[in-house]
């Protein structure tokens, strides 16, 4: 099956620093990747959609300068939380979708998530 | 706009009990419907899906039927296990788009 990995799985950082989270599709090419944020006991909130080689599309209310997304290749997207603050502490999840492979066109495959704690 | 409504949890059951988690949706067109499961400390995993009316998705003993007339996609399992304890998310996606719309999730707790 399609596998998506995230790195790191856990990160603790000091307030004011930047943190980069990687999302990789291991056995398929992901033309589109999605970044979600999940608050405790709540649903996933879509932050942005990125297509390989183009700028990400951010959802309303998400600061694009705060959450930098880069999708430089068909297997890698990165989310950088810049100048992180305690309120950015959350569980960040990526997912990857593809076109051209009928098995994948109707689904997204999710990474295991990255838990960020900003002190 | 598109939306998904799930029953609030937690749902607490004893092992081998029958499970139903309700999910209804509002959407334009004919969306595909999904159930995802999130085990503690892990990301979401696709559990089952249905892409058109009257389709039944099934996996690992779970099943859900796409009911267009009631705009529902309720998740059922005949006999739950302790290992089924997780959060279950209902979601939809419109044809031609890849953006998923999630419900708020329902936590299932199964005791021995």
mmCIF file of C-alpha atoms in Angstrom:
data_model
loop_
_atom_site.group_PDB
_atom_site.id
_atom_site.type_symbol
_atom_site.label_atom_id
_atom_site.label_comp_id
_atom_site.label_asym_id
_atom_site.label_seq_id
_atom_site.Cartn_x
_atom_site.Cartn_y
_atom_site.Cartn_z
ATOM 1 C CA UNK A 1 0.000 0.000 0.000
ATOM 2 C CA UNK A 2 0.870 3.665 -0.209
ATOM 3 C CA UNK A 3 3.076 4.807 2.652
ATOM 4 C CA UNK A 4 3.618 8.327 3.897
ATOM 5 C CA UNK A 5 6.232 9.119 6.515
ATOM 6 C CA UNK A 6 6.780 12.179 8.664
ATOM 7 C CA UNK A 7 9.878 13.331 10.449
ATOM 8 C CA UNK A 8 10.316 14.045 13.249
ATOM 9 C CA UNK A 9 7.539 12.304 15.144
ATOM 10 C CA UNK A 10 8.159 14.449 18.203
ATOM 11 C CA UNK A 11 9.788 17.843 18.574
ATOM 12 C CA UNK A 12 10.206 20.144 21.540
ATOM 13 C CA UNK A 13 11.554 23.608 20.926
ATOM 14 C CA UNK A 14 11.953 26.946 22.615
ATOM 15 C CA UNK A 15 9.673 29.836 21.878
ATOM 16 C CA UNK A 16 10.972 31.958 19.007
ATOM 17 C CA UNK A 17 12.747 29.190 17.150
ATOM 18 C CA UNK A 18 11.700 27.662 13.830
ATOM 19 C CA UNK A 19 10.828 24.029 13.317
ATOM 20 C CA UNK A 20 10.778 22.078 10.064
ATOM 21 C CA UNK A 21 8.594 19.014 9.570
ATOM 22 C CA UNK A 22 9.107 16.691 6.616
ATOM 23 C CA UNK A 23 6.460 14.642 4.845
ATOM 24 C CA UNK A 24 7.537 11.963 2.372
ATOM 25 C CA UNK A 25 5.632 9.620 0.091
ATOM 26 C CA UNK A 26 7.718 6.460 0.131
ATOM 27 C CA UNK A 27 6.345 4.354 -2.693
ATOM 28 C CA UNK A 28 4.386 6.699 -4.918
ATOM 29 C CA UNK A 29 4.643 10.141 -6.426
ATOM 30 C CA UNK A 30 2.501 12.698 -4.655
ATOM 31 C CA UNK A 31 1.445 15.544 -6.898
ATOM 32 C CA UNK A 32 -0.547 17.028 -4.044
ATOM 33 C CA UNK A 33 0.160 17.092 -0.343
ATOM 34 C CA UNK A 34 -1.994 18.429 2.439
ATOM 35 C CA UNK A 35 -1.077 19.743 5.846
ATOM 36 C CA UNK A 36 -3.495 19.445 8.740
ATOM 37 C CA UNK A 37 -3.442 20.545 12.311
ATOM 38 C CA UNK A 38 -5.272 18.636 15.010
ATOM 39 C CA UNK A 39 -6.148 20.133 18.358
ATOM 40 C CA UNK A 40 -6.792 17.837 21.316
ATOM 41 C CA UNK A 41 -10.136 16.065 21.033
ATOM 42 C CA UNK A 42 -10.996 17.933 17.864
ATOM 43 C CA UNK A 43 -11.093 17.238 14.183
ATOM 44 C CA UNK A 44 -8.436 17.877 11.625
ATOM 45 C CA UNK A 45 -8.169 21.399 10.351
ATOM 46 C CA UNK A 46 -6.797 21.702 6.841
ATOM 47 C CA UNK A 47 -4.048 24.305 6.835
ATOM 48 C CA UNK A 48 -2.876 24.263 3.245
ATOM 49 C CA UNK A 49 -2.690 22.329 0.011
ATOM 50 C CA UNK A 50 0.548 22.127 -1.911
ATOM 51 C CA UNK A 51 1.152 20.980 -5.436
ATOM 52 C CA UNK A 52 4.609 19.987 -6.559
ATOM 53 C CA UNK A 53 6.498 22.899 -8.019
ATOM 54 C CA UNK A 54 3.990 25.596 -7.187
ATOM 55 C CA UNK A 55 3.030 27.770 -4.239
ATOM 56 C CA UNK A 56 0.842 26.326 -1.546
ATOM 57 C CA UNK A 57 -2.782 27.329 -1.212
ATOM 58 C CA UNK A 58 -3.588 28.283 2.370
ATOM 59 C CA UNK A 59 -6.959 27.978 4.046
ATOM 60 C CA UNK A 60 -8.622 31.060 5.388
ATOM 61 C CA UNK A 61 -7.168 32.163 8.696
ATOM 62 C CA UNK A 62 -3.849 30.342 8.284
ATOM 63 C CA UNK A 63 -0.846 32.662 8.262
ATOM 64 C CA UNK A 64 1.277 31.824 5.255
ATOM 65 C CA UNK A 65 4.279 33.673 6.664
ATOM 66 C CA UNK A 66 3.990 31.706 9.871
ATOM 67 C CA UNK A 67 3.576 28.282 8.302
ATOM 68 C CA UNK A 68 5.896 27.975 5.325
ATOM 69 C CA UNK A 69 5.204 25.074 3.005
ATOM 70 C CA UNK A 70 7.547 23.816 0.321
ATOM 71 C CA UNK A 71 6.757 20.982 -2.088
ATOM 72 C CA UNK A 72 9.968 20.784 -4.062
ATOM 73 C CA UNK A 73 9.666 17.221 -5.350
ATOM 74 C CA UNK A 74 7.055 14.583 -5.994
ATOM 75 C CA UNK A 75 7.991 12.762 -2.810
ATOM 76 C CA UNK A 76 8.742 15.507 -0.300
ATOM 77 C CA UNK A 77 6.884 18.413 1.252
ATOM 78 C CA UNK A 78 8.039 20.423 4.243
ATOM 79 C CA UNK A 79 6.178 22.560 6.773
ATOM 80 C CA UNK A 80 8.235 25.126 8.654
ATOM 81 C CA UNK A 81 6.695 26.731 11.709
ATOM 82 C CA UNK A 82 8.537 30.044 11.965
ATOM 83 C CA UNK A 83 9.127 31.815 15.266
ATOM 84 C CA UNK A 84 7.121 29.187 17.093
ATOM 85 C CA UNK A 85 5.114 30.114 20.178
ATOM 86 C CA UNK A 86 3.351 27.937 22.764
ATOM 87 C CA UNK A 87 0.015 28.371 20.966
ATOM 88 C CA UNK A 88 1.561 26.612 17.948
ATOM 89 C CA UNK A 89 1.887 23.442 20.006
ATOM 90 C CA UNK A 90 -0.236 20.860 18.255
ATOM 91 C CA UNK A 91 -0.284 17.637 16.280
ATOM 92 C CA UNK A 92 0.577 18.253 12.633
ATOM 93 C CA UNK A 93 -0.420 15.675 10.055
ATOM 94 C CA UNK A 94 0.348 15.525 6.356
ATOM 95 C CA UNK A 95 -1.361 13.530 3.693
ATOM 96 C CA UNK A 96 -0.515 12.807 0.113
ATOM 97 C CA UNK A 97 -2.643 12.256 -2.929
ATOM 98 C CA UNK A 98 -1.804 11.482 -6.509
ATOM 99 C CA UNK A 99 -3.309 11.514 -9.930
ATOM 100 C CA UNK A 100 -2.642 9.056 -12.687
ATOM 101 C CA UNK A 101 -2.875 6.020 -10.420
ATOM 102 C CA UNK A 102 -6.487 4.927 -10.188
ATOM 103 C CA UNK A 103 -5.868 3.247 -6.857
ATOM 104 C CA UNK A 104 -4.918 6.535 -5.290
ATOM 105 C CA UNK A 105 -7.019 9.104 -7.028
ATOM 106 C CA UNK A 106 -9.931 8.773 -4.655
ATOM 107 C CA UNK A 107 -7.969 8.660 -1.422
ATOM 108 C CA UNK A 108 -5.381 10.462 0.568
ATOM 109 C CA UNK A 109 -2.749 8.645 2.565
ATOM 110 C CA UNK A 110 -1.839 10.097 5.893
ATOM 111 C CA UNK A 111 1.441 10.336 7.658
ATOM 112 C CA UNK A 112 1.713 9.308 11.331
ATOM 113 C CA UNK A 113 1.839 12.913 12.494
ATOM 114 C CA UNK A 114 4.332 15.153 14.275
ATOM 115 C CA UNK A 115 3.703 16.361 17.782
ATOM 116 C CA UNK A 116 5.137 19.826 18.378
ATOM 117 C CA UNK A 117 5.582 21.256 21.836
ATOM 118 C CA UNK A 118 6.779 24.827 22.105
ATOM 119 C CA UNK A 119 8.050 25.830 25.527
ATOM 120 C CA UNK B 1 -21.003 24.234 1.622
ATOM 121 C CA UNK B 2 -19.876 20.708 2.360
ATOM 122 C CA UNK B 3 -20.027 19.436 5.911
ATOM 123 C CA UNK B 4 -19.981 16.231 7.923
ATOM 124 C CA UNK B 5 -21.769 15.669 11.217
ATOM 125 C CA UNK B 6 -20.874 12.826 13.549
ATOM 126 C CA UNK B 7 -22.389 11.693 16.795
ATOM 127 C CA UNK B 8 -20.586 12.983 19.834
ATOM 128 C CA UNK B 9 -18.598 10.574 21.887
ATOM 129 C CA UNK B 10 -17.194 8.904 23.647
ATOM 130 C CA UNK B 11 -18.995 5.715 22.774
ATOM 131 C CA UNK B 12 -18.330 3.168 25.489
ATOM 132 C CA UNK B 13 -18.993 -0.510 24.793
ATOM 133 C CA UNK B 14 -18.151 -3.891 26.184
ATOM 134 C CA UNK B 15 -16.209 -6.349 24.059
ATOM 135 C CA UNK B 16 -18.389 -8.196 21.500
ATOM 136 C CA UNK B 17 -21.082 -5.511 21.569
ATOM 137 C CA UNK B 18 -22.622 -4.108 18.386
ATOM 138 C CA UNK B 19 -21.305 -0.751 17.228
ATOM 139 C CA UNK B 20 -22.990 2.042 15.333
ATOM 140 C CA UNK B 21 -21.422 5.451 14.818
ATOM 141 C CA UNK B 22 -23.716 7.833 13.001
ATOM 142 C CA UNK B 23 -22.525 10.111 10.216
ATOM 143 C CA UNK B 24 -24.566 12.434 8.042
ATOM 144 C CA UNK B 25 -23.348 14.817 5.406
ATOM 145 C CA UNK B 26 -24.249 17.862 3.372
ATOM 146 C CA UNK B 27 -22.664 18.204 -0.036
ATOM 147 C CA UNK B 28 -23.156 19.478 -3.534
ATOM 148 C CA UNK B 29 -23.006 16.875 -6.249
ATOM 149 C CA UNK B 30 -22.116 13.292 -5.517
ATOM 150 C CA UNK B 31 -19.259 13.036 -3.042
ATOM 151 C CA UNK B 32 -17.190 10.046 -2.085
ATOM 152 C CA UNK B 33 -17.473 9.071 1.569
ATOM 153 C CA UNK B 34 -14.820 7.719 3.889
ATOM 154 C CA UNK B 35 -14.232 6.453 7.391
ATOM 155 C CA UNK B 36 -10.801 6.971 8.890
ATOM 156 C CA UNK B 37 -9.514 5.538 12.161
ATOM 157 C CA UNK B 38 -6.908 7.096 14.430
ATOM 158 C CA UNK B 39 -5.341 4.877 17.050
ATOM 159 C CA UNK B 40 -3.758 6.523 20.093
ATOM 160 C CA UNK B 41 -0.596 8.398 19.182
ATOM 161 C CA UNK B 42 -0.865 7.600 15.490
ATOM 162 C CA UNK B 43 -1.986 9.284 12.283
ATOM 163 C CA UNK B 44 -5.189 8.541 10.415
ATOM 164 C CA UNK B 45 -5.687 5.325 8.514
ATOM 165 C CA UNK B 46 -8.296 4.808 5.839
ATOM 166 C CA UNK B 47 -10.771 2.246 7.152
ATOM 167 C CA UNK B 48 -13.270 2.059 4.321
ATOM 168 C CA UNK B 49 -14.819 4.095 1.551
ATOM 169 C CA UNK B 50 -17.782 4.283 -0.813
ATOM 170 C CA UNK B 51 -17.838 6.289 -3.989
ATOM 171 C CA UNK B 52 -21.472 6.176 -5.068
ATOM 172 C CA UNK B 53 -24.964 5.731 -3.699
ATOM 173 C CA UNK B 54 -25.828 2.286 -2.301
ATOM 174 C CA UNK B 55 -22.168 1.234 -2.280
ATOM 175 C CA UNK B 56 -21.106 -0.591 0.852
ATOM 176 C CA UNK B 57 -17.578 -0.151 2.081
ATOM 177 C CA UNK B 58 -16.177 -2.831 4.374
ATOM 178 C CA UNK B 59 -12.908 -3.661 6.099
ATOM 179 C CA UNK B 60 -11.818 -5.501 9.248
ATOM 180 C CA UNK B 61 -15.417 -6.320 10.141
ATOM 181 C CA UNK B 62 -16.532 -2.701 9.830
ATOM 182 C CA UNK B 63 -19.000 -1.651 7.187
ATOM 183 C CA UNK B 64 -20.878 1.438 6.054
ATOM 184 C CA UNK B 65 -23.451 1.968 3.316
ATOM 185 C CA UNK B 66 -23.698 5.160 1.259
ATOM 186 C CA UNK B 67 -27.330 6.249 1.665
ATOM 187 C CA UNK B 68 -28.110 9.123 -0.652
ATOM 188 C CA UNK B 69 -31.763 9.375 0.393
ATOM 189 C CA UNK B 70 -30.821 9.983 4.027
ATOM 190 C CA UNK B 71 -27.400 11.547 3.292
ATOM 191 C CA UNK B 72 -25.848 9.125 5.746
ATOM 192 C CA UNK B 73 -22.841 6.840 6.013
ATOM 193 C CA UNK B 74 -23.153 5.149 9.387
ATOM 194 C CA UNK B 75 -20.313 2.918 10.569
ATOM 195 C CA UNK B 76 -21.225 -0.493 11.999
ATOM 196 C CA UNK B 77 -19.463 -3.511 13.411
ATOM 197 C CA UNK B 78 -21.172 -6.596 14.710
ATOM 198 C CA UNK B 79 -18.737 -7.438 17.507
ATOM 199 C CA UNK B 80 -16.175 -4.922 18.710
ATOM 200 C CA UNK B 81 -12.835 -5.773 20.276
ATOM 201 C CA UNK B 82 -10.700 -3.897 22.775
ATOM 202 C CA UNK B 83 -8.261 -3.236 19.941
ATOM 203 C CA UNK B 84 -10.952 -1.239 18.116
ATOM 204 C CA UNK B 85 -10.643 1.517 20.716
ATOM 205 C CA UNK B 86 -9.729 4.597 18.683
ATOM 206 C CA UNK B 87 -11.140 7.789 17.225
ATOM 207 C CA UNK B 88 -13.214 7.361 14.080
ATOM 208 C CA UNK B 89 -13.594 10.159 11.548
ATOM 209 C CA UNK B 90 -16.205 10.358 8.820
ATOM 210 C CA UNK B 91 -15.176 12.392 5.778
ATOM 211 C CA UNK B 92 -16.308 13.347 2.315
ATOM 212 C CA UNK B 93 -14.665 14.488 -0.884
ATOM 213 C CA UNK B 94 -16.277 15.890 -3.986
ATOM 214 C CA UNK B 95 -15.485 14.366 -7.359
ATOM 215 C CA UNK B 96 -12.638 16.105 -9.096
ATOM 216 C CA UNK B 97 -11.232 17.615 -5.933
ATOM 217 C CA UNK B 98 -8.879 16.146 -3.387
ATOM 218 C CA UNK B 99 -9.833 18.228 -0.375
ATOM 219 C CA UNK B 100 -11.330 16.096 2.373
ATOM 220 C CA UNK B 101 -13.921 17.479 4.767
ATOM 221 C CA UNK B 102 -13.852 15.760 8.143
ATOM 222 C CA UNK B 103 -16.344 15.349 10.907
ATOM 223 C CA UNK B 104 -15.268 16.079 14.456
ATOM 224 C CA UNK B 105 -14.462 12.449 15.211
ATOM 225 C CA UNK B 106 -16.042 9.959 17.608
ATOM 226 C CA UNK B 107 -13.991 8.286 20.279
ATOM 227 C CA UNK B 108 -14.756 4.607 20.838
ATOM 228 C CA UNK B 109 -13.761 2.934 24.087
ATOM 229 C CA UNK B 110 -14.134 -0.841 24.305
ATOM 230 C CA UNK B 111 -13.693 -2.543 27.654
ATOM 231 C CA UNK B 112 -12.940 -6.241 28.222
#
